[in-house]
mmCIF file of C-alpha atoms in Angstrom:
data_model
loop_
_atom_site.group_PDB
_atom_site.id
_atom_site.type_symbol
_atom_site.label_atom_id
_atom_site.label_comp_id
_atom_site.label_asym_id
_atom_site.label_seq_id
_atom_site.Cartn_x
_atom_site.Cartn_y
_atom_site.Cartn_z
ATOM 1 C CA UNK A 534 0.000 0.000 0.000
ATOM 2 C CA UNK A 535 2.856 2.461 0.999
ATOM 3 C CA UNK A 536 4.587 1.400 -2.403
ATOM 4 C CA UNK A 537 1.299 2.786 -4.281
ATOM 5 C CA UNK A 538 0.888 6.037 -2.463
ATOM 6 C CA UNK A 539 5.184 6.112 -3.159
ATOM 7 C CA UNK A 540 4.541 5.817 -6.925
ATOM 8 C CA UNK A 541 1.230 7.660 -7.172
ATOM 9 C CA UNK A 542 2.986 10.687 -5.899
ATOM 10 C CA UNK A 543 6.062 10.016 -7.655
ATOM 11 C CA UNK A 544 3.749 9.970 -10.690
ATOM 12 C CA UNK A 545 2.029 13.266 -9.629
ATOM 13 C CA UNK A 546 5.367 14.454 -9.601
ATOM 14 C CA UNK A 547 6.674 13.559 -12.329
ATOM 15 C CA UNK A 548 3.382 14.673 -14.214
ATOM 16 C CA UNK A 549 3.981 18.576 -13.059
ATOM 17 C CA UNK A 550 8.029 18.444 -13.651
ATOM 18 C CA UNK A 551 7.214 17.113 -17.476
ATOM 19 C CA UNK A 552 4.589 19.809 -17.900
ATOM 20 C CA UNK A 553 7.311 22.496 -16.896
ATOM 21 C CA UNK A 554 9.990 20.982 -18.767
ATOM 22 C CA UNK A 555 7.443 21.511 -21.977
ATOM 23 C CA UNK A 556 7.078 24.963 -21.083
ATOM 24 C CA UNK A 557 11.040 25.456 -20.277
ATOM 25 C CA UNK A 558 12.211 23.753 -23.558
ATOM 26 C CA UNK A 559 10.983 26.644 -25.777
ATOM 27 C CA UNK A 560 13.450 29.001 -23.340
ATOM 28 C CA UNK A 561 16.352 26.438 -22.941
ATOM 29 C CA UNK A 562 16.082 23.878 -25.783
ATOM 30 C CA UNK A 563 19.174 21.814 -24.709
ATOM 31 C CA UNK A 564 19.080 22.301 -20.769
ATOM 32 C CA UNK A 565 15.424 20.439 -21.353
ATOM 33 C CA UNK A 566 16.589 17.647 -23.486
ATOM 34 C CA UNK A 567 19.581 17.125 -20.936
ATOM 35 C CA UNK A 568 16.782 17.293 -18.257
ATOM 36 C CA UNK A 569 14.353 14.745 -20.252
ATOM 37 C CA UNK A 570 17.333 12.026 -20.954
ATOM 38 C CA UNK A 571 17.536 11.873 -16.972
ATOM 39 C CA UNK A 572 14.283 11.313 -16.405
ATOM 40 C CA UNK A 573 13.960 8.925 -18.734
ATOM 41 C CA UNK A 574 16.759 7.054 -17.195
ATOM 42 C CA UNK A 575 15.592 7.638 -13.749
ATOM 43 C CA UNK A 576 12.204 5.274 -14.824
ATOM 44 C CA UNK A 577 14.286 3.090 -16.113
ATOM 45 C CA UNK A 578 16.433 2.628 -13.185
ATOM 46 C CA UNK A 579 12.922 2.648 -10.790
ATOM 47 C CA UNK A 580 11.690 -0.605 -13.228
ATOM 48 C CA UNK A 581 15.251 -2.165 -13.782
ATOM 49 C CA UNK A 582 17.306 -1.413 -10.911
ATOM 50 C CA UNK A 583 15.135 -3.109 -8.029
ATOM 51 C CA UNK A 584 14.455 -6.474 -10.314
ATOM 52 C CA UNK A 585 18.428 -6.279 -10.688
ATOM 53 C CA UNK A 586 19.814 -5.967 -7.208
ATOM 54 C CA UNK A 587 17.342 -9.252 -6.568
ATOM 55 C CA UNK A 588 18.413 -11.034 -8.657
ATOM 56 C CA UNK A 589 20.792 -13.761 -6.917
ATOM 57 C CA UNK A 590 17.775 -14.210 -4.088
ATOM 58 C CA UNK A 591 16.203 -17.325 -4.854
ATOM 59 C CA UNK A 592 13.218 -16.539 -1.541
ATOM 60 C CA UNK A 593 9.595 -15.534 -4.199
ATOM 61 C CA UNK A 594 8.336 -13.302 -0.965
ATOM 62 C CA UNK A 595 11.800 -12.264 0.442
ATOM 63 C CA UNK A 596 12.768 -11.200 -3.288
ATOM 64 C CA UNK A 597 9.385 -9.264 -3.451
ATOM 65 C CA UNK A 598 9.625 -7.707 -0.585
ATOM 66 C CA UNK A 599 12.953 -6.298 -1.346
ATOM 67 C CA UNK A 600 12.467 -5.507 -4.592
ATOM 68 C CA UNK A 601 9.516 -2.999 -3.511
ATOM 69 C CA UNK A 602 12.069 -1.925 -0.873
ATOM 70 C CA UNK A 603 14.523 -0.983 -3.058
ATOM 71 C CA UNK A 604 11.684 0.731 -5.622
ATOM 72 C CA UNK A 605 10.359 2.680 -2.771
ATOM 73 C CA UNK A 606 13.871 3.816 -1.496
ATOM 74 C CA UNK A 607 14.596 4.965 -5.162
ATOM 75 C CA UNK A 608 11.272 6.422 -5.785
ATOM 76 C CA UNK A 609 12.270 8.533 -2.842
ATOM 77 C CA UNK A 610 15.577 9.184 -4.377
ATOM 78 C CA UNK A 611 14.465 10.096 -7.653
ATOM 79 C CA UNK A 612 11.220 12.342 -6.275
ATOM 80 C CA UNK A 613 13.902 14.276 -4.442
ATOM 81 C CA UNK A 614 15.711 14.586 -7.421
ATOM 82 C CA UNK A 615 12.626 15.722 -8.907
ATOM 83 C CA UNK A 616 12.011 18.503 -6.514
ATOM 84 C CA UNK A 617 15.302 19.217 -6.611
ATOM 85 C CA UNK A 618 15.485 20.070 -10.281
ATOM 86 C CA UNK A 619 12.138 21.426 -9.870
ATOM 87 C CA UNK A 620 13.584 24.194 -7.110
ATOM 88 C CA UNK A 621 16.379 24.395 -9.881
ATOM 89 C CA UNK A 622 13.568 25.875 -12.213
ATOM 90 C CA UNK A 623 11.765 27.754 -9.901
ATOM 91 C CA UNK A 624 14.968 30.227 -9.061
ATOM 92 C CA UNK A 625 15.927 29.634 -12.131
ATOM 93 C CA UNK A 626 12.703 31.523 -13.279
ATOM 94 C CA UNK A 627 12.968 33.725 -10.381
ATOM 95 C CA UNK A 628 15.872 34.790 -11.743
ATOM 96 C CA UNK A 629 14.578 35.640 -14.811
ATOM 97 C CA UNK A 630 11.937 37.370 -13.834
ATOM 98 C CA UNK A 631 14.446 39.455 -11.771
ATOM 99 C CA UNK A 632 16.152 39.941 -14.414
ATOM 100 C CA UNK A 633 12.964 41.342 -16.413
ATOM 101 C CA UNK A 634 11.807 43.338 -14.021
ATOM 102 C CA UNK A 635 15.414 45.205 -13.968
ATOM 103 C CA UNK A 636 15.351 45.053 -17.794
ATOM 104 C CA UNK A 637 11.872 46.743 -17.486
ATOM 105 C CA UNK A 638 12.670 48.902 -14.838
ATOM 106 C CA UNK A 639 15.811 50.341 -16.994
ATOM 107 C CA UNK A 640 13.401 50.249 -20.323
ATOM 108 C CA UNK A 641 10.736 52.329 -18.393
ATOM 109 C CA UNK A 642 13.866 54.852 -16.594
ATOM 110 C CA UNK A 643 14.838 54.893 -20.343
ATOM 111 C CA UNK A 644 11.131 55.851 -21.417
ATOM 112 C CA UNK A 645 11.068 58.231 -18.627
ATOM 113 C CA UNK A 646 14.304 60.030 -19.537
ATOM 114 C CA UNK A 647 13.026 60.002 -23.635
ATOM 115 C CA UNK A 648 9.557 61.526 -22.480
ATOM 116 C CA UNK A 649 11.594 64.163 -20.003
ATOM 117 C CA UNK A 650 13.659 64.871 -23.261
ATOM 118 C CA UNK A 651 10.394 64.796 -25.443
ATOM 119 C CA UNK A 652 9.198 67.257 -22.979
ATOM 120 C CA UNK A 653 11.793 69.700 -22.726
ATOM 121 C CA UNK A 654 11.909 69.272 -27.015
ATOM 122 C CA UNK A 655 8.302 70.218 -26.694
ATOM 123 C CA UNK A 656 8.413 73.033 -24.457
ATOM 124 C CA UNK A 657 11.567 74.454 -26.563
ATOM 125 C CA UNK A 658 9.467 74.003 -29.552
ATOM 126 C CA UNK A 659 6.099 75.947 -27.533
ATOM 127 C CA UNK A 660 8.838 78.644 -26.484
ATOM 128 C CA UNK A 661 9.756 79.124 -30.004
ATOM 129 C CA UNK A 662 6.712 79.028 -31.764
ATOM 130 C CA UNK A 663 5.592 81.421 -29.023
ATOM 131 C CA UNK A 664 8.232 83.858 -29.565
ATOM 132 C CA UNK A 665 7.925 83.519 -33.227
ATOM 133 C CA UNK A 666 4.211 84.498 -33.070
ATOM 134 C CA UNK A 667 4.760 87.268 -30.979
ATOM 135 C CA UNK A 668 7.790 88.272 -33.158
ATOM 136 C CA UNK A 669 5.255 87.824 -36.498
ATOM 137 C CA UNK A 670 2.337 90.155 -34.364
ATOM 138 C CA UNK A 671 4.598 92.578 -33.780
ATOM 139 C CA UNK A 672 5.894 92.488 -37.463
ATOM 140 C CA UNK A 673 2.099 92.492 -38.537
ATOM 141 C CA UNK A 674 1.498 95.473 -35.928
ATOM 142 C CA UNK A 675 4.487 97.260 -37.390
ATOM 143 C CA UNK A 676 3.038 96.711 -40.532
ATOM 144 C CA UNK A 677 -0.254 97.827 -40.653
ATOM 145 C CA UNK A 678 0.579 100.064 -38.480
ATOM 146 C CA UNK A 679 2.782 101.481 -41.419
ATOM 147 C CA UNK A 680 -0.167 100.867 -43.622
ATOM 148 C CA UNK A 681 -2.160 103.127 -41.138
ATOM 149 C CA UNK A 682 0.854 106.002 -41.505
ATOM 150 C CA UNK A 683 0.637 106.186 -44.783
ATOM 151 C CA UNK A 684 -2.966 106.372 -45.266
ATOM 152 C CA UNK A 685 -3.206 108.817 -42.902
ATOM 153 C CA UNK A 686 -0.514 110.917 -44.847
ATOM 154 C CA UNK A 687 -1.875 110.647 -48.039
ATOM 155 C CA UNK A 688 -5.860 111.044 -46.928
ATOM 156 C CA UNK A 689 -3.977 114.933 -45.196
ATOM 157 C CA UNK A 690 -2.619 115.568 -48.720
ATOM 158 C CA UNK A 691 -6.171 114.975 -50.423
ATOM 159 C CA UNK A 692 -7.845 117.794 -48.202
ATOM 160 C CA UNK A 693 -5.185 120.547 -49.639
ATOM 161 C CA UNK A 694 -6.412 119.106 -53.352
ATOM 162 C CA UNK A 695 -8.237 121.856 -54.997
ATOM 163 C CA UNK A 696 -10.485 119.369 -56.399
ATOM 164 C CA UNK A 697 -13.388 118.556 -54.408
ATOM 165 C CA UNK A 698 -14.111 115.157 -55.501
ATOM 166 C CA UNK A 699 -10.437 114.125 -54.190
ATOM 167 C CA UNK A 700 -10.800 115.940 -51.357
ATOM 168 C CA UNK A 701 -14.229 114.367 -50.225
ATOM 169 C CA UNK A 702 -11.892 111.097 -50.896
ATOM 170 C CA UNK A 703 -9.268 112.409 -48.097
ATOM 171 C CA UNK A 704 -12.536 113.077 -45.927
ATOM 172 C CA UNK A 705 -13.648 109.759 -45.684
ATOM 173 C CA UNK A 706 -10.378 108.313 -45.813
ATOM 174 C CA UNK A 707 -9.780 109.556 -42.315
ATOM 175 C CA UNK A 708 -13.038 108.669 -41.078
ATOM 176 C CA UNK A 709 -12.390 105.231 -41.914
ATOM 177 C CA UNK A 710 -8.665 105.406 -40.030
ATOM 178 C CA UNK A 711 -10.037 106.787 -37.163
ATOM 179 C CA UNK A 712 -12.708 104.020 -36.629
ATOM 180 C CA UNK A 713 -9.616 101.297 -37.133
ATOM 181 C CA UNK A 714 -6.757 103.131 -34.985
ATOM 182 C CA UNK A 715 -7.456 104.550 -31.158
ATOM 183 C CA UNK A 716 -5.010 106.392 -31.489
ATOM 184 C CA UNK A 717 -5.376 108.256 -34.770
ATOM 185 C CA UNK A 718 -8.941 108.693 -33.673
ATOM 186 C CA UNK A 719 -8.660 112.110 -32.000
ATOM 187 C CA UNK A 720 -5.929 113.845 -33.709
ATOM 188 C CA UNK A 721 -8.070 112.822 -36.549
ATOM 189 C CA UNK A 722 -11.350 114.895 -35.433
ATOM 190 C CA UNK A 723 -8.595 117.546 -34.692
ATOM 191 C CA UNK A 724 -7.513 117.850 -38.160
ATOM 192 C CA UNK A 725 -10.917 117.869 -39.326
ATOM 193 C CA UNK A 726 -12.387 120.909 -37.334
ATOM 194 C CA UNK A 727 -8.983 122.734 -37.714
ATOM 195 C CA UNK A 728 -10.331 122.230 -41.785
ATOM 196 C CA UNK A 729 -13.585 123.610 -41.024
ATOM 197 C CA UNK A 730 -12.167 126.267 -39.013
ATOM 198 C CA UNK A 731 -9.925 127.506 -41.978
ATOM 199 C CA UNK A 732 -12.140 126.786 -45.095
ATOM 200 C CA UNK A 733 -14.914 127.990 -43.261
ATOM 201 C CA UNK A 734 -14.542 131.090 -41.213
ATOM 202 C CA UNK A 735 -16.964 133.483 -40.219
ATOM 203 C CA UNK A 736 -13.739 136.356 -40.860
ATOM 204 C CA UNK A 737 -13.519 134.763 -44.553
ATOM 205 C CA UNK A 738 -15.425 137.400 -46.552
ATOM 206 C CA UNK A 739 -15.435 134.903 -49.736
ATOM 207 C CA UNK A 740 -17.115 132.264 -47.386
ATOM 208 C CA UNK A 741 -19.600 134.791 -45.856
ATOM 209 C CA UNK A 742 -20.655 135.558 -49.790
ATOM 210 C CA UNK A 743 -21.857 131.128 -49.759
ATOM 211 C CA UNK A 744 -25.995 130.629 -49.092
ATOM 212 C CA UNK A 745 -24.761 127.632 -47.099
ATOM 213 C CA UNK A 746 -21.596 125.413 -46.120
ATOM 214 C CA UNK A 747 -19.603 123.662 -49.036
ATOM 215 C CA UNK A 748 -19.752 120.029 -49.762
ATOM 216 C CA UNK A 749 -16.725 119.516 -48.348
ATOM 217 C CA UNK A 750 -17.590 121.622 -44.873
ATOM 218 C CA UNK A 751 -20.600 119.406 -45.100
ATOM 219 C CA UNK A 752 -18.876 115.793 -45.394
ATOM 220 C CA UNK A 753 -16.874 116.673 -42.301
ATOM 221 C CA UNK A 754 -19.781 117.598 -40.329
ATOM 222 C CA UNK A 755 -21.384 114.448 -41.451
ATOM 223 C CA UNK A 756 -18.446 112.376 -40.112
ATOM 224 C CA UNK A 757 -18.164 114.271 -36.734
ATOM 225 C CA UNK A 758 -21.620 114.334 -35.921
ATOM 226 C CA UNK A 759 -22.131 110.183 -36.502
ATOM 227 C CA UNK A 760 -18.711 110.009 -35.065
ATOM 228 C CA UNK A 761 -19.468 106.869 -31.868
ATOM 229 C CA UNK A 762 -16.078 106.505 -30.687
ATOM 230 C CA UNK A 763 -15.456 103.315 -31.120
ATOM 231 C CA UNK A 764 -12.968 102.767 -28.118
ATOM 232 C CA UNK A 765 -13.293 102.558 -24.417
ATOM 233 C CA UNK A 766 -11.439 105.716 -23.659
ATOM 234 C CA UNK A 767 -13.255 109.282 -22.833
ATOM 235 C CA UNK A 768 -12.354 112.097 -25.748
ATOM 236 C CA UNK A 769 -9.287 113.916 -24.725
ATOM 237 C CA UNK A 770 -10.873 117.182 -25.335
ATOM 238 C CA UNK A 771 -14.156 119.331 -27.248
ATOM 239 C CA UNK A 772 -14.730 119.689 -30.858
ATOM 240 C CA UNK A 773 -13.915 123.262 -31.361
ATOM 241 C CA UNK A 774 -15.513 124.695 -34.163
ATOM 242 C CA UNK A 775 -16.060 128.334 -32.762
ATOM 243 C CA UNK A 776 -16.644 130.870 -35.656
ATOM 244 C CA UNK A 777 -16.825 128.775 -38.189
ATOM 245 C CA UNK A 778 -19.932 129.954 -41.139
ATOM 246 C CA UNK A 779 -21.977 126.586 -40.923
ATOM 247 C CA UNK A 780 -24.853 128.735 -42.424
ATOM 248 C CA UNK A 781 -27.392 125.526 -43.557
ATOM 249 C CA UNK A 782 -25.415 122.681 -42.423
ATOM 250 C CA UNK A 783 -27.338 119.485 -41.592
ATOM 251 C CA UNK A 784 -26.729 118.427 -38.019
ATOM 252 C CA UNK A 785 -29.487 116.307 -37.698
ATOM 253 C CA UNK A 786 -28.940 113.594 -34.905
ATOM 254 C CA UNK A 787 -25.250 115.044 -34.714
ATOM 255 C CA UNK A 788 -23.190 114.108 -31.519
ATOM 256 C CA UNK A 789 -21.596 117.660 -30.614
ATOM 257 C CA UNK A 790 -21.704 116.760 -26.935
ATOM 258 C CA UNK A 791 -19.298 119.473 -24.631
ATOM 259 C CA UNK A 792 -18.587 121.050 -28.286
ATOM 260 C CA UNK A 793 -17.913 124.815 -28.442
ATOM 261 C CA UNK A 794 -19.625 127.054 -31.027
ATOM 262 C CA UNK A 795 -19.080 130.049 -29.602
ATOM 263 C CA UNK A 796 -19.461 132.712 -32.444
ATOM 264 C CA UNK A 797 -20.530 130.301 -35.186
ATOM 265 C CA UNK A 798 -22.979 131.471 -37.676
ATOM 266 C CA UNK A 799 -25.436 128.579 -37.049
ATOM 267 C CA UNK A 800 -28.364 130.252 -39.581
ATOM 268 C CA UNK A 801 -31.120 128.142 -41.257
ATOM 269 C CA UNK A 802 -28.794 124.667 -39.941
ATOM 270 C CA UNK A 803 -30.911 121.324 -38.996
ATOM 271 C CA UNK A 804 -30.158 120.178 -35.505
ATOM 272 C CA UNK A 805 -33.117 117.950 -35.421
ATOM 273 C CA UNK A 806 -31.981 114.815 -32.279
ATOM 274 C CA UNK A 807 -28.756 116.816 -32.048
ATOM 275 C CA UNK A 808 -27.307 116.073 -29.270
ATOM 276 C CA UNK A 809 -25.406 119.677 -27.781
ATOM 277 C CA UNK A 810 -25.465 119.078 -24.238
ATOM 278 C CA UNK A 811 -22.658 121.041 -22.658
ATOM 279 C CA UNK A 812 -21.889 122.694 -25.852
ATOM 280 C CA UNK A 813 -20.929 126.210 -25.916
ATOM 281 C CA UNK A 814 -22.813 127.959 -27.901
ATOM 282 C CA UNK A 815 -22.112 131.564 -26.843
ATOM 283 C CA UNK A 816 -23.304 134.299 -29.015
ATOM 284 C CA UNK A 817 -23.642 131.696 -31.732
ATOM 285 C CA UNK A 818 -26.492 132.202 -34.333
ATOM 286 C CA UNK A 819 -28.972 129.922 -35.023
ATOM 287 C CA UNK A 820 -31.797 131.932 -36.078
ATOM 288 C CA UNK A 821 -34.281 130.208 -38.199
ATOM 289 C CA UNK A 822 -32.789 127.060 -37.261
ATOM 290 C CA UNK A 823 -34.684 123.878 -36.585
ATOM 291 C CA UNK A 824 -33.931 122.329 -33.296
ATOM 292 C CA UNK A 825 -36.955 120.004 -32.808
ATOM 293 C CA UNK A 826 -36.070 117.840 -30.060
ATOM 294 C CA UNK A 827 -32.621 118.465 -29.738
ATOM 295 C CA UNK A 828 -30.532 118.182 -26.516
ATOM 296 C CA UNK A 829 -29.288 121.415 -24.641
ATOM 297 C CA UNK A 830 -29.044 119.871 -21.489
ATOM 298 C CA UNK A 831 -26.412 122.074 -19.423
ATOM 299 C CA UNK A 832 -25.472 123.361 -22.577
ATOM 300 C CA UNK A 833 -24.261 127.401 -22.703
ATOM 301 C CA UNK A 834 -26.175 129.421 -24.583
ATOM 302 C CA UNK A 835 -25.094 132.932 -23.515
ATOM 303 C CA UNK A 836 -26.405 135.922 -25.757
ATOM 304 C CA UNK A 837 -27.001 133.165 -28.078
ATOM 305 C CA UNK A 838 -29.712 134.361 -31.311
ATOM 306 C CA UNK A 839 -32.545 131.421 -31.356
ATOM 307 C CA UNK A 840 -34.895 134.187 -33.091
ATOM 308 C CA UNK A 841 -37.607 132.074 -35.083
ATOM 309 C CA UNK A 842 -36.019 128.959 -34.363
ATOM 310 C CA UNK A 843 -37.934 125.798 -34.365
ATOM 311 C CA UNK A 844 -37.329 124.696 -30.705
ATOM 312 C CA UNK A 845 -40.342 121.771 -30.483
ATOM 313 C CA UNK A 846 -39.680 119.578 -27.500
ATOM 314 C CA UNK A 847 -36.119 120.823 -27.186
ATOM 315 C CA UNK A 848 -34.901 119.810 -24.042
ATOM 316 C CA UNK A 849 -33.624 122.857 -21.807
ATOM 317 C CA UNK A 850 -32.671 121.321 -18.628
ATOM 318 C CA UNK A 851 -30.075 123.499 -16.565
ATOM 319 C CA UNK A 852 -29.123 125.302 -19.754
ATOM 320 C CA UNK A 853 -27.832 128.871 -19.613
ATOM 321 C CA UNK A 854 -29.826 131.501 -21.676
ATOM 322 C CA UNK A 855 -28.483 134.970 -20.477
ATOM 323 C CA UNK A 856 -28.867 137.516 -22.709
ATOM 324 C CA UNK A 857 -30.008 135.039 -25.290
ATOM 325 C CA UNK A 858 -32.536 136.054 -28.019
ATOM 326 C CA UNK A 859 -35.719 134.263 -27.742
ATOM 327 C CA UNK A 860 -37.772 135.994 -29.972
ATOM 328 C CA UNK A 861 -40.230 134.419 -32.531
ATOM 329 C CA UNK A 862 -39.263 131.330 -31.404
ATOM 330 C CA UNK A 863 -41.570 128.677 -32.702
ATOM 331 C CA UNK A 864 -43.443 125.855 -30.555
ATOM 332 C CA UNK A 865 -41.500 127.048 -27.596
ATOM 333 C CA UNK A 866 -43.361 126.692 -24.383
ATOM 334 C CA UNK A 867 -43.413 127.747 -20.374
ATOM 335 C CA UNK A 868 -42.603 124.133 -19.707
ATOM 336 C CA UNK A 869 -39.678 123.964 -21.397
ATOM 337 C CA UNK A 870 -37.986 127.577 -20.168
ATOM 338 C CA UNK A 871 -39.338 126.375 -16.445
ATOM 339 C CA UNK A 872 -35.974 123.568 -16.581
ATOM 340 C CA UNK A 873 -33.259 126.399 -17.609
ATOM 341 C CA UNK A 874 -30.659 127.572 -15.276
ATOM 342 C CA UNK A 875 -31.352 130.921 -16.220
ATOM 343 C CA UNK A 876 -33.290 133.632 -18.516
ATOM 344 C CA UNK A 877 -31.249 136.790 -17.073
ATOM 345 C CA UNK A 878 -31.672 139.448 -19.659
ATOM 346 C CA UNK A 879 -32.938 137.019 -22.204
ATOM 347 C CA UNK A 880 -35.559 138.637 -24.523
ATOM 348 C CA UNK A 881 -38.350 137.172 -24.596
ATOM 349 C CA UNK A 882 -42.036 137.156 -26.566
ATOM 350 C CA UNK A 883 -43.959 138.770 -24.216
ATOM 351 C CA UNK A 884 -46.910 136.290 -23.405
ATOM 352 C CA UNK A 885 -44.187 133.957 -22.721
ATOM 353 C CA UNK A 886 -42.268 136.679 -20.250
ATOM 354 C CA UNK A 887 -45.806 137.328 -18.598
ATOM 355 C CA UNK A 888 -46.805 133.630 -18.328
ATOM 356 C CA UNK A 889 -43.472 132.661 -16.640
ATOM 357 C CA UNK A 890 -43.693 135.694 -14.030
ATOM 358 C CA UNK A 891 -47.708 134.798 -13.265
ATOM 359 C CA UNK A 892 -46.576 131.031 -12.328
ATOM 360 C CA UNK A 893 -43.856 132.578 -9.708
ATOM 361 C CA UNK A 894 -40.500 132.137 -12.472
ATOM 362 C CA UNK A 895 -39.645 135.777 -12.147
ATOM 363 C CA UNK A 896 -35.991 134.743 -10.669
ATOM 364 C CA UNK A 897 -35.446 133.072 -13.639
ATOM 365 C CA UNK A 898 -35.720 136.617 -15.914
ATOM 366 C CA UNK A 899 -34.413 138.783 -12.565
ATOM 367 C CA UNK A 900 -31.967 136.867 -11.261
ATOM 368 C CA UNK A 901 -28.320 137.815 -11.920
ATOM 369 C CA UNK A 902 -26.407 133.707 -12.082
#
C-alpha cells in the first residue's frame, strides 16, 4: 500500500516536472533535453534497478519484498531529485523574472528620460513658436501700423487738393482710419475741425458771400456728428468749431456733446436729435434754425440768437440763456424755459415773459447767475 501512495505521488510528480519541462524547452532547448534524458533514465532505473539488485535471491516473498524496498527507497531518491530540479527551475525563473523586471525597470527609466527629453523638445518648440508668433504680431502690428501712416498721410494731402471730388476722398479716408486706430482717432477729429475752421470762417469774406456750407464743410460735419467713438477711452478734449460759417449745415442727430460754437454762424442749420449738451454755444447764431427735439441739457447758450427757431420739444434742462434772443421762437413753451438755469436778460415774446412771471418764475428773468 505504501509502495502505491510512493509511486502515485512520484507519478504526480513527475506529471507537473514534465509539464514544466514543456514549457522550459521553448526558453532552454538543450538544458530540457539534458533534463528529459535523466528522467527517462531515472524510470528506467525505478523498473530495472530493483528487479536487478534481486536477482541472486532465490526466496519468491523475500525477493518481493525487497524488490519494492529498493523501488520505494529509489522512488524517494528520484522524487527528491525531482524537486530538486524542480527548485532548480523555480529560481531559475525567479531569476529571470528578476532579471525582467530590472530590464523593465531600466526600459521604463529609459522611457522616462526620452519623455523628459520629449518634454523639454516640446516646451523648446512651444517657447519658439511662441516667440515667433509674438515676433510675427509685432511684425504684422508694425506693418499695418505702417499701412495706417501712410494712409493717414496721403488722406492729409487729399484735403489741400483743390479738387473737391479728391478731397471728399481724403474726408472719408480719415473717417475710416479713425474708426480702425485709437489712437489716430482724435488727432483725426482735430484735423478735421482745424479744416472747417480755416475753409470755413466766419472772418472769410469769400465764405460769408456762400448761401450755405460747401460740400466739403458738409462731409466733415457728417463724419463728426455720426462720429461713436469706437474705443473705451473718454475724448481727450471738445470739438472746437467756434466761428466757423456753418450757415445751412445738416446736423441732424449730430453728436456735438461738450462742443464749443461760440461765435458760429449757425443760420437756417438742422439740428433735429442733435445732441449739444454742454456745448458752448455763446453768441452763436442759429436763427431760423430747426432744433426740434434736440438736446441742450447744461449746454451754454449765452447771448445766443434762437430768433424764429424751431425749438419743439427741445430739451432745456439746466441750460444757460443769459442775454439770449428768444424771440419768434416757434413751438416754444413755459414748460420747457421752467428747466433752464437761467433767462437773465434774455428777450423774450412777451406772453411767454408774462406767463413765466404769473406762475412765480420771475428769478429766472431777474436773477443775476
Amino acid at each position: 500500500m505504501d509502495l502505491k501512495k510512493e509511486l502515485k505521488q512520484f507519478y504526480g510528480n513527475a506529471k507537473k516536472e514534465i509539464k514544466q519541462f514543456y514549457e522550459n524547452i521553448k526558453q532552454s532547448p538543450l538544458t530540457s533535453l539534458i533534463c528529459l534524458i535523466v528522467i527517462v533514465t531515472a524510470l528506467i532505473l525505478l523498473i530495472e534497478l530493483p528487479h536487478w539488485q534481486v536477482s541472486g535471491i532465490n526466496n519468491v516473498t523475500e525477493k518481493v519484498t525487497l524488490e519494492n524496498q529498493s523501488r520505494a527507497t529509489l522512488a524517494q531518491v528520484l522524487g527528491g531529485a525531482a524537486i530538486g530540479i524542480g527548485l532548480y527551475y523555480t529560481w531559475r525563473r525567479i531569476n529571470i523574472a528578476e532579471e525582467d523586471l530590472r530590464v523593465t525597470q531600466e526600459n521604463l527609466k529609459v522611457a522616462q528620460d526620452n519623455l523628459k527629453v520629449t518634454q523639454d523638445n516640446l516646451k523648446v518648440t512651444q517657447d519658439n513658436l511662441e516667440a515667433t508668433q509674438k515676433v510675427a504680431q509685432e511684425n504684422l502690428k508694425i506693418a499695418q501700423e505702417g499701412q495706417i501712416t501712410e494712409r493717414f498721410t496721403r488722406a492729409v494731402d487729399q484735403l489741400g487738393n483743390p479738387a473737391i471730388e479728391i478731397r471728399l476722398g481724403g474726408i472719408y479716408a480719415l473717417e475710416r482710419i479713425a474708426n480702425e486706430s485709437e489712437k489716430d482717432y482724435w488727432p483725426i477729429m482735430e484735423i478735421l475741425t482745424a479744416y472747417v475752421r480755416k475753409n470755413s470762417s466766419i472772418e472769410d469774406p469769400i465764405v460769408l458771400q456762400q448761401d450755405k456750407v460747401s460740400l466739403d464743410i458738409q462731409a466733415i460735419l457728417t463724419v463728426i456728428g455720426r462720429r461713436n467713438k469706437p474705443f473705451t477711452a473718454k475724448e481727450p478734449s471738445f470739438l472746437h468749431l467756434s466761428k466757423t460759417y456753418l450757415v445751412g449745415a445738416n446736423l441732424g442727430q449730430s453728436n456735438l456733446n461738450d462742443a464749443r460754437l461760440g461765435y458760429a454762424n449757425l443760420t437756417d442749420a438742422f439740428l433735429r436729435l442733435a445732441n449739444l449738451s454742454q456745448a458752448v454755444l455763446y453768441r452763436t447764431k442759429l436763427t431760423d434754425s430747426r432744433l426740434k427735439h434736440t438736446n441742450l441739457v447744461n449746454a451754454t447758450l449765452t447771448e445766443a440768437n434762437l430768433e424764429n427757431t424751431d425749438l419743439l420739444e427741445a430739451n432745456f434742462e439746466n441750460a444757460y440763456l443769459k442775454g439770449a434772443s428768444l424771440k419768434g421762437a416757434k413751438n416754444l413753451t413755459v414748460d420747457q424755459l421752467l428747466k433752464v438755469k437761467t433767462l437773465y436778460k434774455a428777450e423774450l415774446d412777451p406772453w411767454l415773459e408774462e406767463e413765466l412771471r404769473s406762475k412765480g418764475y420771475s428769478h429766472l428773468l431777474d436773477d443775476e447767475p
